[in-house]
mmCIF file with all atom_site columns, C-alpha atoms in Angstrom:
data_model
loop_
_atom_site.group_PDB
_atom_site.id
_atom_site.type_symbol
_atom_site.label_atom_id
_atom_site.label_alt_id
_atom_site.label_comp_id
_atom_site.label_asym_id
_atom_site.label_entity_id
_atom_site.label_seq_id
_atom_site.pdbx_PDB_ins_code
_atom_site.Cartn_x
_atom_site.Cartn_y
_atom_site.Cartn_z
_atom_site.occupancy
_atom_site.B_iso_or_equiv
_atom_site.pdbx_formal_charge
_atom_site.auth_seq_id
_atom_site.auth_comp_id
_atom_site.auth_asym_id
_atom_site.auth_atom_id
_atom_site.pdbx_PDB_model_num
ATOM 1  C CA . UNK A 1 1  ? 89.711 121.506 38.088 1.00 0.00 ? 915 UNK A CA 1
ATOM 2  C CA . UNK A 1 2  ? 93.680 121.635 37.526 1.00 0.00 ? 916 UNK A CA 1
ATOM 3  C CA . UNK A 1 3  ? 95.406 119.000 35.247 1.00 0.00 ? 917 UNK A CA 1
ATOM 4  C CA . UNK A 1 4  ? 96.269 117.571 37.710 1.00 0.00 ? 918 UNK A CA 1
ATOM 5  C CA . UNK A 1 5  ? 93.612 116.545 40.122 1.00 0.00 ? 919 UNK A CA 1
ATOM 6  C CA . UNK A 1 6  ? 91.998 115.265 36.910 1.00 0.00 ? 920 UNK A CA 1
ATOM 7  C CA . UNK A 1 7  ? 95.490 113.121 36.335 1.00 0.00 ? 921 UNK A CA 1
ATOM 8  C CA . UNK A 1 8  ? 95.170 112.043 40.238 1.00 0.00 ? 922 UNK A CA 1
ATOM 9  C CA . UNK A 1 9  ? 91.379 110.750 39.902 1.00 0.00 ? 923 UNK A CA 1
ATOM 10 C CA . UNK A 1 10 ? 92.027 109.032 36.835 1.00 0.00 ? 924 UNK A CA 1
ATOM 11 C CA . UNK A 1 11 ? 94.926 107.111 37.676 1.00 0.00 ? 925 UNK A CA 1
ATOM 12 C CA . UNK A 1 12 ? 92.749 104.245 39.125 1.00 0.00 ? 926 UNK A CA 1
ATOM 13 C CA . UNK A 1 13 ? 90.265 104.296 35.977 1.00 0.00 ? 927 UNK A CA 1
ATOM 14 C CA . UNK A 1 14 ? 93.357 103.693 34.053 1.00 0.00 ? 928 UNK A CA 1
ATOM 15 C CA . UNK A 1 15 ? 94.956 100.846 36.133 1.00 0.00 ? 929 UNK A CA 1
ATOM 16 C CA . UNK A 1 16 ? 91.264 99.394  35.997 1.00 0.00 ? 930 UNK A CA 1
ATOM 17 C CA . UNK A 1 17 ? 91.128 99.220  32.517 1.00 0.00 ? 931 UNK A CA 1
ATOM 18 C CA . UNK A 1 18 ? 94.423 97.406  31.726 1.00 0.00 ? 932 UNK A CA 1
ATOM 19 C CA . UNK A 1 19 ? 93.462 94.976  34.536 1.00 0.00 ? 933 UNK A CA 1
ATOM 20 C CA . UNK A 1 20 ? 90.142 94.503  32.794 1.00 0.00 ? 934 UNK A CA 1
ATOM 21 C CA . UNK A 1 21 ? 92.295 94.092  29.315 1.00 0.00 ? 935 UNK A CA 1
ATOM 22 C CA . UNK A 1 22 ? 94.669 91.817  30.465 1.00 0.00 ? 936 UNK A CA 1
ATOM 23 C CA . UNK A 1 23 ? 91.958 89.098  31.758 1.00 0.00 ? 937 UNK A CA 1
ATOM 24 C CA . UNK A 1 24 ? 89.710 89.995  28.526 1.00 0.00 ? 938 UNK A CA 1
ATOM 25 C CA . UNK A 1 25 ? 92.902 89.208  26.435 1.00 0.00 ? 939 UNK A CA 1
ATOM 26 C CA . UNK A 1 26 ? 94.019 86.286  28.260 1.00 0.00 ? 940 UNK A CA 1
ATOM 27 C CA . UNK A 1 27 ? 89.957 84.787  28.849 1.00 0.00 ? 941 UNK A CA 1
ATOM 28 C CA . UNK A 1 28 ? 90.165 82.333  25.750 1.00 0.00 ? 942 UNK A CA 1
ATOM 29 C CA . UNK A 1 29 ? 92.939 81.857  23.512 1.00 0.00 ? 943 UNK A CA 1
ATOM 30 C CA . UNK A 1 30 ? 92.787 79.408  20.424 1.00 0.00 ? 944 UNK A CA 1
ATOM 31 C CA . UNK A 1 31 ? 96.146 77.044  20.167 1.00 0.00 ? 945 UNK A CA 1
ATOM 32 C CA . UNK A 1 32 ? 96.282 75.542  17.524 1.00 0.00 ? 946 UNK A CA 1
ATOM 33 C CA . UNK A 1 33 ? 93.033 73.669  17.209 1.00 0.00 ? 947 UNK A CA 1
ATOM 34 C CA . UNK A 1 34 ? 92.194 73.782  20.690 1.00 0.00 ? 948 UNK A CA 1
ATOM 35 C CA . UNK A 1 35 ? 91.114 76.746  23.012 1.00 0.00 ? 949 UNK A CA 1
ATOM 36 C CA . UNK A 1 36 ? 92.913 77.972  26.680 1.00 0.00 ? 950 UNK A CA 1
ATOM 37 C CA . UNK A 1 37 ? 89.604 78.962  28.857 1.00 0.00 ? 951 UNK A CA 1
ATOM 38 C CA . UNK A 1 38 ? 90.936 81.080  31.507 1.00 0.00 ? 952 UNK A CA 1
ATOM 39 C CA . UNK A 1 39 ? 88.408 80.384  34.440 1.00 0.00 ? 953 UNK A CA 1
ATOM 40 C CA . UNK A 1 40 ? 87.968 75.997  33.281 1.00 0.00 ? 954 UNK A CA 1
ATOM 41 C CA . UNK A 1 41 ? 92.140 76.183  34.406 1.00 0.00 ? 955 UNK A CA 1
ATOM 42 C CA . UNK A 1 42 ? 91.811 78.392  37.443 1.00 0.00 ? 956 UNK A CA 1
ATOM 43 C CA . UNK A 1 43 ? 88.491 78.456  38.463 1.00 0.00 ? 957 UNK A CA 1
ATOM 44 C CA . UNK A 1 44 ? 89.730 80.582  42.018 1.00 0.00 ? 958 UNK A CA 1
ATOM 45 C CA . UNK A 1 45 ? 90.216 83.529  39.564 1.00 0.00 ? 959 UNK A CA 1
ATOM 46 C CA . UNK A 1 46 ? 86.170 83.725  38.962 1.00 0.00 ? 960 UNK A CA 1
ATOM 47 C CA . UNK A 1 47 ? 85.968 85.314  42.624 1.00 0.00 ? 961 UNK A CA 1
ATOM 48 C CA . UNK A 1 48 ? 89.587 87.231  42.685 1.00 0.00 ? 962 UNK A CA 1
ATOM 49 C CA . UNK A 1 49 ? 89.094 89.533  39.354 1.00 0.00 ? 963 UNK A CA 1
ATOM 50 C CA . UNK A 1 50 ? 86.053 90.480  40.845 1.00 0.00 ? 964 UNK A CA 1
ATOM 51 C CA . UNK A 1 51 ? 87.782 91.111  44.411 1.00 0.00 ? 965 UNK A CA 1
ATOM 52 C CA . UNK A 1 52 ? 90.399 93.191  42.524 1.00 0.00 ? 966 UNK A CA 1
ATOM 53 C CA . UNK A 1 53 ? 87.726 95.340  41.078 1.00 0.00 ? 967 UNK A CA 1
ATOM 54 C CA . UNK A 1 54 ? 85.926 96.043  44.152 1.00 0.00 ? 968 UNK A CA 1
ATOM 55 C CA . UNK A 1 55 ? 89.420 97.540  45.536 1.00 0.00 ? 969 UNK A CA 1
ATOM 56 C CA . UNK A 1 56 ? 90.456 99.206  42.955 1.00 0.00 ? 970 UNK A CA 1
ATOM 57 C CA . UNK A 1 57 ? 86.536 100.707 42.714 1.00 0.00 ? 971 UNK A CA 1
ATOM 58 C CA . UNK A 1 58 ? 86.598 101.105 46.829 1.00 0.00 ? 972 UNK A CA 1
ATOM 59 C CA . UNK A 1 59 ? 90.001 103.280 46.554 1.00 0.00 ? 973 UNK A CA 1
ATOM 60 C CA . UNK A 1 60 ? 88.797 105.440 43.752 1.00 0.00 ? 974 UNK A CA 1
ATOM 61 C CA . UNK A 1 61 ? 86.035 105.988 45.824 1.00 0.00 ? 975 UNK A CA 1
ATOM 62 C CA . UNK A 1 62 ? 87.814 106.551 48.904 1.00 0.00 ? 976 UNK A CA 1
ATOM 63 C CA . UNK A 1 63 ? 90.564 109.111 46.642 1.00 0.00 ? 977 UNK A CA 1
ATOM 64 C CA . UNK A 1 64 ? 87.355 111.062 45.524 1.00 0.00 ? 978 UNK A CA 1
ATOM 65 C CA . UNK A 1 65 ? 86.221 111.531 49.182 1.00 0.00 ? 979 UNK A CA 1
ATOM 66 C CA . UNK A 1 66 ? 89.519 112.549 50.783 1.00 0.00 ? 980 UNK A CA 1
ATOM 67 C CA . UNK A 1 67 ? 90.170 114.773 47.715 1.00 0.00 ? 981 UNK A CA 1
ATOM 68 C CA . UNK A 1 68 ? 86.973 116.450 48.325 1.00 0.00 ? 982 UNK A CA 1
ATOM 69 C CA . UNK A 1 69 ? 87.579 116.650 51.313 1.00 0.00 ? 983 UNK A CA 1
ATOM 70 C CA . UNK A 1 70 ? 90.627 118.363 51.141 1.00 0.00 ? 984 UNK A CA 1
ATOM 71 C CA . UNK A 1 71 ? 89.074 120.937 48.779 1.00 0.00 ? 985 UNK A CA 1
ATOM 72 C CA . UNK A 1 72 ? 86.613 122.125 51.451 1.00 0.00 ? 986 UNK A CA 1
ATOM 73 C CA . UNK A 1 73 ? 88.979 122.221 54.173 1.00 0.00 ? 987 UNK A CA 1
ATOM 74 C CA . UNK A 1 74 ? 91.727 124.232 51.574 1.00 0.00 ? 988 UNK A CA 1
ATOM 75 C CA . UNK A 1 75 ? 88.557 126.494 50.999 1.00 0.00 ? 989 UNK A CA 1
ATOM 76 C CA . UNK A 1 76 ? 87.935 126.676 54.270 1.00 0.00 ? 990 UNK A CA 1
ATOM 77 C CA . UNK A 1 77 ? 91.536 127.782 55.210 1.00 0.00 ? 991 UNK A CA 1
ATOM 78 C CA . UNK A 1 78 ? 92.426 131.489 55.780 1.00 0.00 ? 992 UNK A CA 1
ATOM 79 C CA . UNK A 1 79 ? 94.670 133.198 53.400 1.00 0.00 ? 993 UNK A CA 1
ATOM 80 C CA . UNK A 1 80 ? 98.402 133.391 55.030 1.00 0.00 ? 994 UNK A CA 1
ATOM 81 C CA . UNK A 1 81 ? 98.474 136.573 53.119 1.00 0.00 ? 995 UNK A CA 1
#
């Protein structure tokens, strides 16, 4: 596998992970002597993070089929030689 196809089929691991680091960072944070709990001020957010990471795991699925797809049909393709 070239560079990069592997630089095309991680591009979505890598957008899921600062998604996933973001919310981690942002789930409780201490001020002062109180704490900020992310889903007690927006309780909507406890179905949408998991919405985003059904997309984002639907299109990396979707990239991996089209992508294999394409292989087999550029396999499949007679040299223009």
């Amino acid at each position: 596998m070239a560079l990069q196809d592997v630089i095309l089929l991680f591009i979505l691991n890598f957008v899921g992970s600062m998604i996933a680091g973001a919310v981690n960072g942002l789930l409780i944070v201490r001020i002062d002597t109180d704490a900020f709990v992310l889903f007690d001020e927006k309780p909507d957010l406890l179905w949408k993070i998991p919405m985003i990471a059904l997309c984002i795991f639907a299109g990396e699925a979707a990239l991996i089929y089209f992508w294999q797809r394409y292989r087999i049909l550029l396999a499949e393709r007679p040299d223009s030689e």
